[in-house]
XYZ file of C-alpha atoms in Angstrom:
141
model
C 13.591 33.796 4.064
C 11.015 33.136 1.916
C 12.466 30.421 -0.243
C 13.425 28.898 3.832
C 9.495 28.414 4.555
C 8.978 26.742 1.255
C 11.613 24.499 1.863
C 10.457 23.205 5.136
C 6.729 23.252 3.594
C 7.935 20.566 1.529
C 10.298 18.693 3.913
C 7.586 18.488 6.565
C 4.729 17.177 3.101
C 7.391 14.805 2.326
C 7.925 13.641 5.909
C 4.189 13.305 5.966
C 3.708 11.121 3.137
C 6.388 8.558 4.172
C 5.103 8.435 7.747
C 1.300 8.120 6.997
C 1.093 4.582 6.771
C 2.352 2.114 9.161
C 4.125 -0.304 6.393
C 7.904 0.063 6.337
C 9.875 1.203 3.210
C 11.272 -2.246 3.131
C 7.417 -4.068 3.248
C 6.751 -1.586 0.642
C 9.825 -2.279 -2.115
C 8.881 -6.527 -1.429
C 5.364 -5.665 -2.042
C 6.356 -4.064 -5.135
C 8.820 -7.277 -6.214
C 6.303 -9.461 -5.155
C 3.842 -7.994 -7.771
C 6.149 -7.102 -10.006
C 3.713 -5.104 -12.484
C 6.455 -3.033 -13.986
C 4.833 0.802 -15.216
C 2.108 -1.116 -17.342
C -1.434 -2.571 -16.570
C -1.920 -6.618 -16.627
C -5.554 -8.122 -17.395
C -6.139 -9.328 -13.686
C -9.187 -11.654 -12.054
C -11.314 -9.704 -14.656
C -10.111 -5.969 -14.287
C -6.755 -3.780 -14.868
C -4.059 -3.682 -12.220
C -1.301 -1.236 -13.172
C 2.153 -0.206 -11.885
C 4.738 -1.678 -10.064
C 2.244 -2.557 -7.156
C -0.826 -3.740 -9.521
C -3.089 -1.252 -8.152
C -6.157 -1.453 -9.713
C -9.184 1.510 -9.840
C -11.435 0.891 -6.735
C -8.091 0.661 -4.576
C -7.030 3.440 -6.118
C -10.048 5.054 -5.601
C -10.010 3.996 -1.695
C -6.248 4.887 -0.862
C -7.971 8.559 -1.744
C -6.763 9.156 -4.982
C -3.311 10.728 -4.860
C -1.266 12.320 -8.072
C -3.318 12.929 -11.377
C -5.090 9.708 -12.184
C -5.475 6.213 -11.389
C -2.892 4.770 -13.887
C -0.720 7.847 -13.871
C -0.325 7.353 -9.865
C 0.329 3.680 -10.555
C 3.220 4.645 -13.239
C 4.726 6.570 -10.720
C 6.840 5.098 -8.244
C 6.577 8.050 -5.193
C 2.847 8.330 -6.277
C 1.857 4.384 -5.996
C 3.768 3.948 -2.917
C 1.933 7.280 -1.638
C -1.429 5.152 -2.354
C -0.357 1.951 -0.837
C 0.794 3.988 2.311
C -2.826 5.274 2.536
C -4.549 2.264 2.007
C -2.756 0.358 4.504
C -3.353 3.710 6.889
C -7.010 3.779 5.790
C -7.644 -0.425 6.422
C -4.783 -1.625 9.098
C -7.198 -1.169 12.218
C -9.352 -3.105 10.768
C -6.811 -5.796 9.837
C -5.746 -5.765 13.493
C -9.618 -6.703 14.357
C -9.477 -9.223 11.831
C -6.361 -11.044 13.384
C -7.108 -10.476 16.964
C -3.918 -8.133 17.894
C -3.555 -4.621 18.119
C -2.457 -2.037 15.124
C 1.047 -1.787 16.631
C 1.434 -5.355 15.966
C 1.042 -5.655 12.680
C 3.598 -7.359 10.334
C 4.929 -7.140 6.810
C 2.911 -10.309 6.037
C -0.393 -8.573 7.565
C -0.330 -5.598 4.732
C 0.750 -8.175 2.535
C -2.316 -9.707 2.938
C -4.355 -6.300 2.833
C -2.879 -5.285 -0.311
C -3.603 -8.465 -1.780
C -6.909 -9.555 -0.387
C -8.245 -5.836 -0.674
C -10.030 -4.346 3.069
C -10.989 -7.997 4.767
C -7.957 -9.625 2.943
C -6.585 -9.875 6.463
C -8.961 -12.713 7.372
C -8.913 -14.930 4.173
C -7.690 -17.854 3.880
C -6.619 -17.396 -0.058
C -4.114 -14.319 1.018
C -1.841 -16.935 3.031
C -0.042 -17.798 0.741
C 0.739 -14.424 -0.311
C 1.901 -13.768 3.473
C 4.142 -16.712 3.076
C 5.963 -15.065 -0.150
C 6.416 -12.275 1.914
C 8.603 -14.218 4.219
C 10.614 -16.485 1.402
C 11.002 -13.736 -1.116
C 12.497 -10.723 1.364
C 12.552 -12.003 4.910
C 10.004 -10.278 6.154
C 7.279 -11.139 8.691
């Protein structure tokens, strides 16, 4: 019985961590191709991004710092997508303000731009284009 509670313990953690953020498995994998940052760390607009998803240390430090480490979590596929999850969780309301709609309403293209534009990425004009990727590279909106 025992072994039965830990089970579920970790079932209902899991279930947890893939529900916590509003941004679809499918956003989350494009995301990932989009940036295409492999398990390394690239010289970026000044600063280290590392991992698949180019996560660099203050967004690491504001999708509250899951796993061991900044660039162990961005190594790790279940750990980065953990982070991205929580940022978009932590910053999508404010997206929504930014873009006049309501959280519900937010697209692939939206987080798009909040991953790439960082917590007001959702009203620049420079994370456009990244939107637009979004749609030509997976299909998404």
């Amino acid at each position: 019985m025992h072994l039965s509670v830990v089970v579920l313990v970790c079932l209902s953690l899991a279930f947890v961590t893939q529900t916590q953020g509003n941004i679809s498995s499918s956003c989350l994998d494009c995301i990932g191709e989009i940036e295409g940052g492999g398990s390394g760390c690239n010289r970026d607009v000044g600063s280290l991004s590392c991992g698949r998803y180019q996560i660099k240390e203050p967004y690491y430090t504001d999708c509250r710092q899951p796993g061991s480490g900044w660039r162990s979590c961005a190594a790790d596929d279940t750990c980065s997508r953990t982070c991205v999850q929580n940022y978009m969780s932590r910053y999508a309301r404010r997206c929504a303000r930014q873009l006049g709609k309501p959280k519900s309403q937010l697209t692939c293209q939206d987080y798009g731009r909040l991953h790439n534009g960082g917590p007001n990425g959702c009203r620049k004009s420079s994370t456009i284009s990244y939107a637009a990727r979004i749609s030509s590279q997976c299909g998404l909106n």
